[in-house]
Amino acid sequence: MSSVGIGQRPQNRRQMMVKAVWTGIWLVYLSAPVSDLVHGGHSTGVVVLGWFGLVAFVGWYGTLVFRTGRGETTPFVFVSLVVLAAEAALLSYTLGREWLVLFVYVSIASGAVLPLRLARWTIPAVSAVLTGIALTVSGGKEYLAGLLIPAFLGGFAMTGVRELIRTTIALREARATVAQLAANEERLRLARDLHDLLGHSLSLITLKSELAGRMLPDHPEKAAQQVADIEQVSRQALVDVREAVTGYRRPRLSGELAGAQVALTAAGVTAELPVEPDLTDVAEESESALAWALREAITNVVRHSGARRCTVELVRRQTLDGPVLELSVEDDGAGGSGHAPGNGLTGLTERLEKAGGALEAGRVRRGFRLVARVPAQAPFEAADHPVGSGA
């Protein structure tokens, strides 16, 4: 499923087409000027100039509207609005009342590209110019009531859309900044942990190496003891580093659920996720394995499935082998993981087996389903007790 988020520039040709079609829908109101050119009885020269003016107006209008949400207000914006208003006035005076609808587009463009402090003056001004020209053009009074309200309200509605887009852009940038800060903080934490773990060990190894070097000529037995101590310290340091790195890489299920919500929403997939579960009695290894399973499943849904809906469930079950925690991810996509397991599912199976769990994945009637199971530590009274209800 391809979609263009609010305030997000198109990333490919398809998204550009979607956004262009959405913007072009509103050009249907130009049917009155087009009908006038085709059936208005104008001379060939007037028709040619009319078409040229209409195409130029639409092109300039589209250029302005695509700037919606940008914070800058440049001379180009003001000049463009003046040119659009002048062109709308000229075409209305020369070709007739059918062309008064162009002022509606001028008002909307004004609301889309100008901040509210300016648009609150320009929109009434455009409406006033529309009224003045409608009163002087033959038959314009009949069109005035049907155009004045759309021009006035449509312009101010676009100011709201503009502020919504700018707010969305700001929130997206803030989210990216928060994610970057969190990543930097985690890097600093790992750096501190490694410094604390290795600083003492490396200093001790250096000291004992110097002692062993000095003892070698006269006291080989003592030097050998120092070398044995160096080996013991280095092995312990290696264990400490591995534990630190493992903790750094270990994902948490609550964090992966939040990330899944963001990823699915960004991909335009309707998400049904459980609330944050209580995993106080679940082993870290089991939770980590389920977190990896959720990450792999959501990645496949977003990248390969083409799904419109994804449901994630997390339940505890009592089995003959004891209580287990079961995570299921099901989508309605037509694409997917294929018939043979890929590297991701293979690695995930190995990770779950290491934690004492198992993985099931395959096509279902309406999509693809992945089920990951891991043992839970504490016994559970209910057979099928949900850890979190669907959100």
PDB file of C-alpha atoms in Angstrom, residues 107-297:
ATOM      1  CA  SER A 107      -8.286  32.781  -2.255  1.00  0.00           C
ATOM      2  CA  ILE A 108      -7.411  29.136  -1.609  1.00  0.00           C
ATOM      3  CA  ALA A 109      -3.841  29.641  -2.826  1.00  0.00           C
ATOM      4  CA  SER A 110      -3.563  32.663  -0.524  1.00  0.00           C
ATOM      5  CA  GLY A 111      -4.646  30.608   2.474  1.00  0.00           C
ATOM      6  CA  ALA A 112      -2.312  27.773   1.508  1.00  0.00           C
ATOM      7  CA  VAL A 113       0.933  29.706   1.140  1.00  0.00           C
ATOM      8  CA  LEU A 114       0.589  32.686   3.479  1.00  0.00           C
ATOM      9  CA  PRO A 115       0.737  32.629   7.292  1.00  0.00           C
ATOM     10  CA  LEU A 116      -2.507  33.384   9.077  1.00  0.00           C
ATOM     11  CA  ARG A 117      -1.414  36.902  10.060  1.00  0.00           C
ATOM     12  CA  LEU A 118      -1.270  37.781   6.340  1.00  0.00           C
ATOM     13  CA  ALA A 119      -3.980  35.478   5.007  1.00  0.00           C
ATOM     14  CA  ARG A 120      -6.600  37.013   7.290  1.00  0.00           C
ATOM     15  CA  TRP A 121      -6.223  40.208   5.253  1.00  0.00           C
ATOM     16  CA  THR A 122      -5.597  38.826   1.758  1.00  0.00           C
ATOM     17  CA  ILE A 123      -8.562  36.406   1.757  1.00  0.00           C
ATOM     18  CA  PRO A 124     -11.153  39.135   2.514  1.00  0.00           C
ATOM     19  CA  ALA A 125      -9.384  41.343  -0.046  1.00  0.00           C
ATOM     20  CA  VAL A 126      -9.723  38.661  -2.744  1.00  0.00           C
ATOM     21  CA  SER A 127     -13.372  38.188  -1.790  1.00  0.00           C
ATOM     22  CA  ALA A 128     -13.923  41.947  -2.065  1.00  0.00           C
ATOM     23  CA  VAL A 129     -12.309  42.063  -5.510  1.00  0.00           C
ATOM     24  CA  LEU A 130     -14.490  39.123  -6.551  1.00  0.00           C
ATOM     25  CA  THR A 131     -17.575  40.987  -5.378  1.00  0.00           C
ATOM     26  CA  GLY A 132     -16.615  44.190  -7.167  1.00  0.00           C
ATOM     27  CA  ILE A 133     -15.930  42.461 -10.497  1.00  0.00           C
ATOM     28  CA  ALA A 134     -19.058  40.290 -10.215  1.00  0.00           C
ATOM     29  CA  LEU A 135     -21.191  43.418  -9.826  1.00  0.00           C
ATOM     30  CA  THR A 136     -19.721  44.937 -12.985  1.00  0.00           C
ATOM     31  CA  VAL A 137     -19.605  41.856 -15.230  1.00  0.00           C
ATOM     32  CA  SER A 138     -22.768  41.014 -17.145  1.00  0.00           C
ATOM     33  CA  GLY A 139     -24.738  38.399 -15.191  1.00  0.00           C
ATOM     34  CA  GLY A 140     -22.116  38.293 -12.451  1.00  0.00           C
ATOM     35  CA  LYS A 141     -24.609  38.876  -9.648  1.00  0.00           C
ATOM     36  CA  GLU A 142     -26.152  35.457 -10.294  1.00  0.00           C
ATOM     37  CA  TYR A 143     -22.743  33.801  -9.738  1.00  0.00           C
ATOM     38  CA  LEU A 144     -21.721  35.923  -6.744  1.00  0.00           C
ATOM     39  CA  ALA A 145     -23.629  34.024  -4.057  1.00  0.00           C
ATOM     40  CA  GLY A 146     -22.290  30.681  -5.252  1.00  0.00           C
ATOM     41  CA  LEU A 147     -18.660  31.883  -5.363  1.00  0.00           C
ATOM     42  CA  LEU A 148     -18.257  34.332  -2.505  1.00  0.00           C
ATOM     43  CA  ILE A 149     -18.821  31.812   0.304  1.00  0.00           C
ATOM     44  CA  PRO A 150     -16.458  29.154  -1.180  1.00  0.00           C
ATOM     45  CA  ALA A 151     -13.804  31.819  -1.746  1.00  0.00           C
ATOM     46  CA  PHE A 152     -14.069  33.162   1.806  1.00  0.00           C
ATOM     47  CA  LEU A 153     -14.461  29.888   3.681  1.00  0.00           C
ATOM     48  CA  GLY A 154     -12.191  27.887   1.384  1.00  0.00           C
ATOM     49  CA  GLY A 155      -9.354  30.343   1.885  1.00  0.00           C
ATOM     50  CA  PHE A 156      -9.580  30.232   5.673  1.00  0.00           C
ATOM     51  CA  ALA A 157      -9.979  26.442   5.602  1.00  0.00           C
ATOM     52  CA  MET A 158      -6.660  26.243   3.754  1.00  0.00           C
ATOM     53  CA  THR A 159      -4.987  28.276   6.502  1.00  0.00           C
ATOM     54  CA  GLY A 160      -6.026  25.515   8.916  1.00  0.00           C
ATOM     55  CA  VAL A 161      -4.696  22.845   6.556  1.00  0.00           C
ATOM     56  CA  ARG A 162      -1.444  24.758   6.230  1.00  0.00           C
ATOM     57  CA  GLU A 163      -0.990  24.955  10.001  1.00  0.00           C
ATOM     58  CA  LEU A 164      -1.832  21.242  10.305  1.00  0.00           C
ATOM     59  CA  ILE A 165       0.810  20.365   7.742  1.00  0.00           C
ATOM     60  CA  ARG A 166       3.414  22.548   9.411  1.00  0.00           C
ATOM     61  CA  THR A 167       2.613  21.003  12.787  1.00  0.00           C
ATOM     62  CA  THR A 168       2.893  17.503  11.323  1.00  0.00           C
ATOM     63  CA  ILE A 169       6.263  18.331   9.799  1.00  0.00           C
ATOM     64  CA  ALA A 170       7.468  19.746  13.119  1.00  0.00           C
ATOM     65  CA  LEU A 171       6.293  16.627  14.982  1.00  0.00           C
ATOM     66  CA  ARG A 172       8.010  14.351  12.475  1.00  0.00           C
ATOM     67  CA  GLU A 173      11.257  16.287  12.834  1.00  0.00           C
ATOM     68  CA  ALA A 174      10.930  16.256  16.621  1.00  0.00           C
ATOM     69  CA  ARG A 175      10.380  12.492  16.589  1.00  0.00           C
ATOM     70  CA  ALA A 176      13.498  12.011  14.473  1.00  0.00           C
ATOM     71  CA  THR A 177      15.462  14.247  16.843  1.00  0.00           C
ATOM     72  CA  VAL A 178      14.252  12.310  19.889  1.00  0.00           C
ATOM     73  CA  ALA A 179      15.217   9.025  18.223  1.00  0.00           C
ATOM     74  CA  GLN A 180      18.663  10.403  17.418  1.00  0.00           C
ATOM     75  CA  LEU A 181      19.126  11.665  20.966  1.00  0.00           C
ATOM     76  CA  ALA A 182      18.057   8.288  22.344  1.00  0.00           C
ATOM     77  CA  ALA A 183      20.559   6.532  20.086  1.00  0.00           C
ATOM     78  CA  ASN A 184      23.320   8.923  21.152  1.00  0.00           C
ATOM     79  CA  GLU A 185      22.444   8.387  24.814  1.00  0.00           C
ATOM     80  CA  GLU A 186      22.604   4.621  24.344  1.00  0.00           C
ATOM     81  CA  ARG A 187      26.001   4.941  22.669  1.00  0.00           C
ATOM     82  CA  LEU A 188      27.229   7.025  25.580  1.00  0.00           C
ATOM     83  CA  ARG A 189      25.889   4.420  28.012  1.00  0.00           C
ATOM     84  CA  LEU A 190      27.710   1.647  26.187  1.00  0.00           C
ATOM     85  CA  ALA A 191      30.889   3.738  26.105  1.00  0.00           C
ATOM     86  CA  ARG A 192      30.654   4.335  29.863  1.00  0.00           C
ATOM     87  CA  ASP A 193      29.995   0.649  30.528  1.00  0.00           C
ATOM     88  CA  LEU A 194      32.932  -0.448  28.408  1.00  0.00           C
ATOM     89  CA  HIS A 195      35.193   2.126  30.047  1.00  0.00           C
ATOM     90  CA  ASP A 196      34.185   0.979  33.519  1.00  0.00           C
ATOM     91  CA  LEU A 197      34.532  -2.689  32.602  1.00  0.00           C
ATOM     92  CA  LEU A 198      37.806  -2.507  30.681  1.00  0.00           C
ATOM     93  CA  GLY A 199      39.595   0.354  32.407  1.00  0.00           C
ATOM     94  CA  HIS A 200      40.514  -1.599  35.532  1.00  0.00           C
ATOM     95  CA  SER A 201      41.102  -4.889  33.677  1.00  0.00           C
ATOM     96  CA  LEU A 202      43.414  -3.398  31.052  1.00  0.00           C
ATOM     97  CA  SER A 203      45.338  -1.466  33.698  1.00  0.00           C
ATOM     98  CA  LEU A 204      45.793  -4.672  35.684  1.00  0.00           C
ATOM     99  CA  ILE A 205      46.882  -6.589  32.578  1.00  0.00           C
ATOM    100  CA  THR A 206      49.431  -3.886  31.760  1.00  0.00           C
ATOM    101  CA  LEU A 207      50.799  -3.905  35.307  1.00  0.00           C
ATOM    102  CA  LYS A 208      51.105  -7.686  35.488  1.00  0.00           C
ATOM    103  CA  SER A 209      52.707  -7.802  32.041  1.00  0.00           C
ATOM    104  CA  GLU A 210      55.409  -5.394  33.230  1.00  0.00           C
ATOM    105  CA  LEU A 211      55.916  -7.469  36.371  1.00  0.00           C
ATOM    106  CA  ALA A 212      56.176 -10.676  34.372  1.00  0.00           C
ATOM    107  CA  GLY A 213      58.739  -9.043  32.067  1.00  0.00           C
ATOM    108  CA  ARG A 214      60.909  -8.027  35.011  1.00  0.00           C
ATOM    109  CA  MET A 215      60.634 -11.455  36.698  1.00  0.00           C
ATOM    110  CA  LEU A 216      61.436 -13.570  33.657  1.00  0.00           C
ATOM    111  CA  PRO A 217      65.255 -13.632  33.939  1.00  0.00           C
ATOM    112  CA  ASP A 218      65.503 -14.529  37.646  1.00  0.00           C
ATOM    113  CA  HIS A 219      62.063 -15.751  38.760  1.00  0.00           C
ATOM    114  CA  PRO A 220      60.389 -17.720  35.978  1.00  0.00           C
ATOM    115  CA  GLU A 221      57.921 -19.374  38.396  1.00  0.00           C
ATOM    116  CA  LYS A 222      56.644 -16.023  39.622  1.00  0.00           C
ATOM    117  CA  ALA A 223      56.526 -14.733  36.035  1.00  0.00           C
ATOM    118  CA  ALA A 224      54.429 -17.746  35.069  1.00  0.00           C
ATOM    119  CA  GLN A 225      52.011 -16.936  37.903  1.00  0.00           C
ATOM    120  CA  GLN A 226      51.693 -13.376  36.608  1.00  0.00           C
ATOM    121  CA  VAL A 227      50.971 -14.690  33.111  1.00  0.00           C
ATOM    122  CA  ALA A 228      48.290 -16.989  34.555  1.00  0.00           C
ATOM    123  CA  ASP A 229      46.743 -14.007  36.333  1.00  0.00           C
ATOM    124  CA  ILE A 230      46.816 -12.046  33.044  1.00  0.00           C
ATOM    125  CA  GLU A 231      44.946 -14.871  31.319  1.00  0.00           C
ATOM    126  CA  GLN A 232      42.320 -14.985  34.071  1.00  0.00           C
ATOM    127  CA  VAL A 233      41.788 -11.201  34.014  1.00  0.00           C
ATOM    128  CA  SER A 234      41.554 -11.104  30.216  1.00  0.00           C
ATOM    129  CA  ARG A 235      39.000 -13.932  30.159  1.00  0.00           C
ATOM    130  CA  GLN A 236      36.864 -12.174  32.751  1.00  0.00           C
ATOM    131  CA  ALA A 237      37.129  -8.928  30.792  1.00  0.00           C
ATOM    132  CA  LEU A 238      35.965 -10.748  27.664  1.00  0.00           C
ATOM    133  CA  VAL A 239      32.949 -12.144  29.548  1.00  0.00           C
ATOM    134  CA  ASP A 240      32.086  -8.688  30.888  1.00  0.00           C
ATOM    135  CA  VAL A 241      32.264  -7.134  27.407  1.00  0.00           C
ATOM    136  CA  ARG A 242      30.047  -9.828  25.933  1.00  0.00           C
ATOM    137  CA  GLU A 243      27.476  -9.316  28.662  1.00  0.00           C
ATOM    138  CA  ALA A 244      27.529  -5.558  28.142  1.00  0.00           C
ATOM    139  CA  VAL A 245      27.113  -5.865  24.376  1.00  0.00           C
ATOM    140  CA  THR A 246      24.357  -8.456  24.769  1.00  0.00           C
ATOM    141  CA  GLY A 247      22.444  -6.141  27.073  1.00  0.00           C
ATOM    142  CA  TYR A 248      22.981  -3.286  24.629  1.00  0.00           C
ATOM    143  CA  ARG A 249      21.548  -5.254  21.704  1.00  0.00           C
ATOM    144  CA  ARG A 250      18.714  -6.953  23.598  1.00  0.00           C
ATOM    145  CA  PRO A 251      15.378  -5.483  22.492  1.00  0.00           C
ATOM    146  CA  ARG A 252      12.424  -5.107  24.845  1.00  0.00           C
ATOM    147  CA  LEU A 253       8.948  -6.225  23.853  1.00  0.00           C
ATOM    148  CA  SER A 254       7.269  -2.995  24.976  1.00  0.00           C
ATOM    149  CA  GLY A 255       9.692  -0.963  22.860  1.00  0.00           C
ATOM    150  CA  GLU A 256       9.124  -3.188  19.828  1.00  0.00           C
ATOM    151  CA  LEU A 257       5.341  -2.841  20.194  1.00  0.00           C
ATOM    152  CA  ALA A 258       5.689   0.951  20.159  1.00  0.00           C
ATOM    153  CA  GLY A 259       8.011   0.732  17.165  1.00  0.00           C
ATOM    154  CA  ALA A 260       5.589  -1.594  15.374  1.00  0.00           C
ATOM    155  CA  GLN A 261       2.772   0.940  15.830  1.00  0.00           C
ATOM    156  CA  VAL A 262       4.897   3.693  14.295  1.00  0.00           C
ATOM    157  CA  ALA A 263       6.155   1.524  11.415  1.00  0.00           C
ATOM    158  CA  LEU A 264       2.724   0.170  10.473  1.00  0.00           C
ATOM    159  CA  THR A 265       1.087   3.586  10.667  1.00  0.00           C
ATOM    160  CA  ALA A 266       3.816   5.110   8.499  1.00  0.00           C
ATOM    161  CA  ALA A 267       3.281   2.338   5.941  1.00  0.00           C
ATOM    162  CA  GLY A 268      -0.473   2.969   5.851  1.00  0.00           C
ATOM    163  CA  VAL A 269      -1.316  -0.359   7.507  1.00  0.00           C
ATOM    164  CA  THR A 270      -4.167  -0.473  10.029  1.00  0.00           C
ATOM    165  CA  ALA A 271      -2.623  -1.881  13.209  1.00  0.00           C
ATOM    166  CA  GLU A 272      -4.309  -3.836  15.984  1.00  0.00           C
ATOM    167  CA  LEU A 273      -1.780  -4.197  18.790  1.00  0.00           C
ATOM    168  CA  PRO A 274      -1.999  -5.335  22.409  1.00  0.00           C
ATOM    169  CA  VAL A 275      -1.546  -2.860  25.212  1.00  0.00           C
ATOM    170  CA  GLU A 276       1.811  -2.826  26.984  1.00  0.00           C
ATOM    171  CA  PRO A 277       2.066  -6.251  28.666  1.00  0.00           C
ATOM    172  CA  ASP A 278       3.175  -7.108  32.188  1.00  0.00           C
ATOM    173  CA  LEU A 279       6.290  -9.267  31.737  1.00  0.00           C
ATOM    174  CA  THR A 280       7.738  -9.099  35.232  1.00  0.00           C
ATOM    175  CA  ASP A 281       7.756 -12.901  35.566  1.00  0.00           C
ATOM    176  CA  VAL A 282       9.140 -13.607  32.080  1.00  0.00           C
ATOM    177  CA  ALA A 283      12.806 -14.406  31.566  1.00  0.00           C
ATOM    178  CA  GLU A 284      14.792 -11.734  29.741  1.00  0.00           C
ATOM    179  CA  GLU A 285      15.923 -14.286  27.168  1.00  0.00           C
ATOM    180  CA  SER A 286      12.319 -15.217  26.382  1.00  0.00           C
ATOM    181  CA  GLU A 287      11.191 -11.597  26.141  1.00  0.00           C
ATOM    182  CA  SER A 288      14.146 -10.762  23.920  1.00  0.00           C
ATOM    183  CA  ALA A 289      13.346 -13.659  21.582  1.00  0.00           C
ATOM    184  CA  LEU A 290       9.725 -12.501  21.233  1.00  0.00           C
ATOM    185  CA  ALA A 291      10.889  -8.932  20.647  1.00  0.00           C
ATOM    186  CA  TRP A 292      13.134 -10.119  17.797  1.00  0.00           C
ATOM    187  CA  ALA A 293      10.232 -12.139  16.402  1.00  0.00           C
ATOM    188  CA  LEU A 294       7.947  -9.092  16.449  1.00  0.00           C
ATOM    189  CA  ARG A 295      10.580  -6.931  14.795  1.00  0.00           C
ATOM    190  CA  GLU A 296      11.165  -9.456  11.998  1.00  0.00           C
ATOM    191  CA  ALA A 297       7.432  -9.981  11.435  1.00  0.00           C
TER     192      ALA A 297
END
